[in-house]
Structures are given as structure tokens and as C-alpha cells.
Amino acid sequence: MLSKKEKKLIKEIWERLTPVAEDIGSEALLRMFASYPGTKTYFSHLDISPGSAHLCSHGKKIVLAIAEGAKDISQLTVTLAPLQTLHAYQLRIDPTNFKLLSHCMLVTLACYLGSEFTPVAHAAMDKFLSAFAAVLSEKYR
Amino acid sequence: MVKWTEEERRIVRGVWEKVDIDEIGAELWARALIVYPWIERYFGSFGDIFTTTAILNNPKLAALGKVVLSALDTAVKNIDNFKAMYASLSRQHYEKIKVDPDNFRLLAECITITIACKLRAELSPQVQATWQKFLSAVVEAMSSQYKLKKKKKKKSRPDQTWRKFSIE
């Protein structure tokens, strides 16, 4: 459960990250591919080498979707409805991978924000990304 | 047994050299308790750990953080054979402290993120991957003694009765 304070903090952080969505998103993906090579199996149709156009555009897409969800967390199910359908019926990504990307997103944020990524911010972000992943996999079964 | 290339050993030592045990140790448990509050169940004797401020200023938590990082120092310096060195620590956590071993994984994640806040761009994707491989080995070593003790089989003695009667 996210408090009002936590929702405000998350919204502020993602607003700050929107202008650098490509950098944050591509870095999080690169971290995930390096630490969890099995995740690369979902991207065999793309060039996911560091700095590639595919990696940058896909990273940007992911961060902008998360930022959109962060604008009104109470409406996550409505905001993510099209992405729920996409992931459940087309992409069919095993939902355990959402945890792996979430962890790498947290490490990316820690590296980007440094000491600003306080334990309180970390807790709020972890809760938000868990909720985001749970909503994303709601239509799986 | 986990195998390490020269490059991986260099990366793990490189990360560890930049860790200030006093600084990171002090933050480590604060981060774990704030992000995963259910860990509180193991800290009944640590005084006030029920608000963010209390957690961030608790000297016992800071001291425990340094204990954990000192144990990690042993693993860094004995990267090929620390599993045996960790056996008694693992047994202690299983039999005496009774810690759910999933908490080792959660603490490992907090260690990585605390270090990431400090090292920032120096914790590149490849460095993170190698550092996490090391922490996974530590988690495995800490979980190694979480098993049922084998019951000692009683040695069966041959029946001596017939021998006693034959002497007479």
C-alpha cells in the first residue's frame, strides 16, 4: 500500500526522469541482460547491443509507460489496460522477469540519483514497481 | 563450486576497495528494515526500530552492518573457498537465530543498491553482474547448512549368545 507521501515522491521522481527516459530505460535493460542473460531470449528480433537504436527506443518506451503510470497510481489498472492485453496475449513474457527488470531499474535509479535515492525513496519505488508488475500480469490467467 | 575468471576476481576486489565499511555498514540494515519491514521480527532486542528516524539512528543496527561487511570481507579475500568458512555462520542463522534464508537474498539486494548509490556510474552493468554473482555465492554459502541433520545409524552388533554357550 502506497501512502499519499509515497505517491507524490514517486510522481516527482518519474517526472524528473522523463527527459532522460532513453538513458534510464536503455541502462536498466543493459543491466538486466548482463545480470540475467535468460532475459535476452525475449529480444532475439532486436539489436540490443549497447547504444543501438532498438535498445534506446525500447528503453524509452518502458520508462515513459512507467512515468505515465506514476502520474495517477490509483488508476494503474485503467492506464495499463492496453499494455496488460499486449503482455498477456502477444508478448507472453514470464512475469518472473518483471521482478528482474524492476531490480535493475532500482539499481539504475540508485546510480543516477546517488544519495537522493534514500531508503524511503527506495521503499516507495520498490512498492510502486511491484504494483506496476502485478497489474501488468493481471490478464495472464 | 563457483568458478571465477581473473577478470571477475579483479572486478569484485575493485568494488570492495571502494566500500567504506563504516559508512555502508551504517546504512545497510536501515535500508533493509525500511524497504522490507517484516525483517523486524529478528530484531526484538535492538530497541526502537519502529519509525524511519529511529531506524536511521539506531547504533545497534549500524554495528550489525559492520559485522556483516566484515564477514563479506572474508569472502572477498577467500573467494575460492569461503563456503566452508561460512558453514558455522550458516548453522548459527538456521539453528539459533532461525532466519528465513530468503532474507539473505533481500539483504544482498540492499547491499548492491547501497553500493550503487555510492559508486554510481562506476557500477556499470558488467560490474553489477559480476558483483551480483559474488553475492549469490555468499547467499548460497549462508543457506548451505539449512538442512535436516542426518540421524546416525546405530551399528548393529552380531549376536554373541551362541559363543557364550559353546565355551561351556
PDB file of N, CA and C in Angstrom, chain B residues 15 17 29 39 53 63 70-71 140 142 158 162:
ATOM      1  N   VAL B  15      35.323  -3.405  -6.627  1.00  0.00           N
ATOM      2  CA  VAL B  15      34.122  -2.869  -5.966  1.00  0.00           C
ATOM      3  C   VAL B  15      34.392  -2.773  -4.460  1.00  0.00           C
ATOM      4  N   GLU B  17      37.119  -2.531  -2.740  1.00  0.00           N
ATOM      5  CA  GLU B  17      38.110  -1.498  -2.343  1.00  0.00           C
ATOM      6  C   GLU B  17      37.418  -0.154  -2.120  1.00  0.00           C
ATOM      7  N   TRP B  29      21.504  -1.960   7.152  1.00  0.00           N
ATOM      8  CA  TRP B  29      20.330  -2.513   7.819  1.00  0.00           C
ATOM      9  C   TRP B  29      19.179  -1.521   7.841  1.00  0.00           C
ATOM     10  N   ILE B  39      11.344  -7.799   8.264  1.00  0.00           N
ATOM     11  CA  ILE B  39      12.624  -8.244   8.843  1.00  0.00           C
ATOM     12  C   ILE B  39      12.692  -7.874  10.336  1.00  0.00           C
ATOM     13  N   THR B  53      13.035   7.397  11.401  1.00  0.00           N
ATOM     14  CA  THR B  53      14.068   8.153  12.134  1.00  0.00           C
ATOM     15  C   THR B  53      14.799   7.244  13.121  1.00  0.00           C
ATOM     16  N   ALA B  63      26.128  -1.083  14.028  1.00  0.00           N
ATOM     17  CA  ALA B  63      27.178  -2.031  14.460  1.00  0.00           C
ATOM     18  C   ALA B  63      27.008  -3.367  13.748  1.00  0.00           C
ATOM     19  N   SER B  70      32.180  -7.141   7.552  1.00  0.00           N
ATOM     20  CA  SER B  70      33.445  -7.810   7.918  1.00  0.00           C
ATOM     21  C   SER B  70      33.419  -9.263   7.441  1.00  0.00           C
ATOM     22  N   ALA B  71      32.258  -9.898   7.557  1.00  0.00           N
ATOM     23  CA  ALA B  71      32.122 -11.274   7.065  1.00  0.00           C
ATOM     24  C   ALA B  71      32.256 -11.299   5.546  1.00  0.00           C
ATOM     25  N   GLU B 140      24.329 -18.376  -1.144  1.00  0.00           N
ATOM     26  CA  GLU B 140      24.315 -19.849  -1.196  1.00  0.00           C
ATOM     27  C   GLU B 140      25.107 -20.416  -0.011  1.00  0.00           C
ATOM     28  N   MET B 142      25.589 -18.969   2.881  1.00  0.00           N
ATOM     29  CA  MET B 142      24.805 -18.707   4.102  1.00  0.00           C
ATOM     30  C   MET B 142      23.637 -19.679   4.233  1.00  0.00           C
ATOM     31  N   PRO B 158      26.793 -58.133  16.145  1.00  0.00           N
ATOM     32  CA  PRO B 158      26.438 -59.541  15.879  1.00  0.00           C
ATOM     33  C   PRO B 158      25.993 -60.204  17.184  1.00  0.00           C
ATOM     34  N   TRP B 162      25.450 -67.471  21.145  1.00  0.00           N
ATOM     35  CA  TRP B 162      25.861 -68.814  20.776  1.00  0.00           C
ATOM     36  C   TRP B 162      27.291 -69.051  21.243  1.00  0.00           C
TER      37      TRP B 162
END
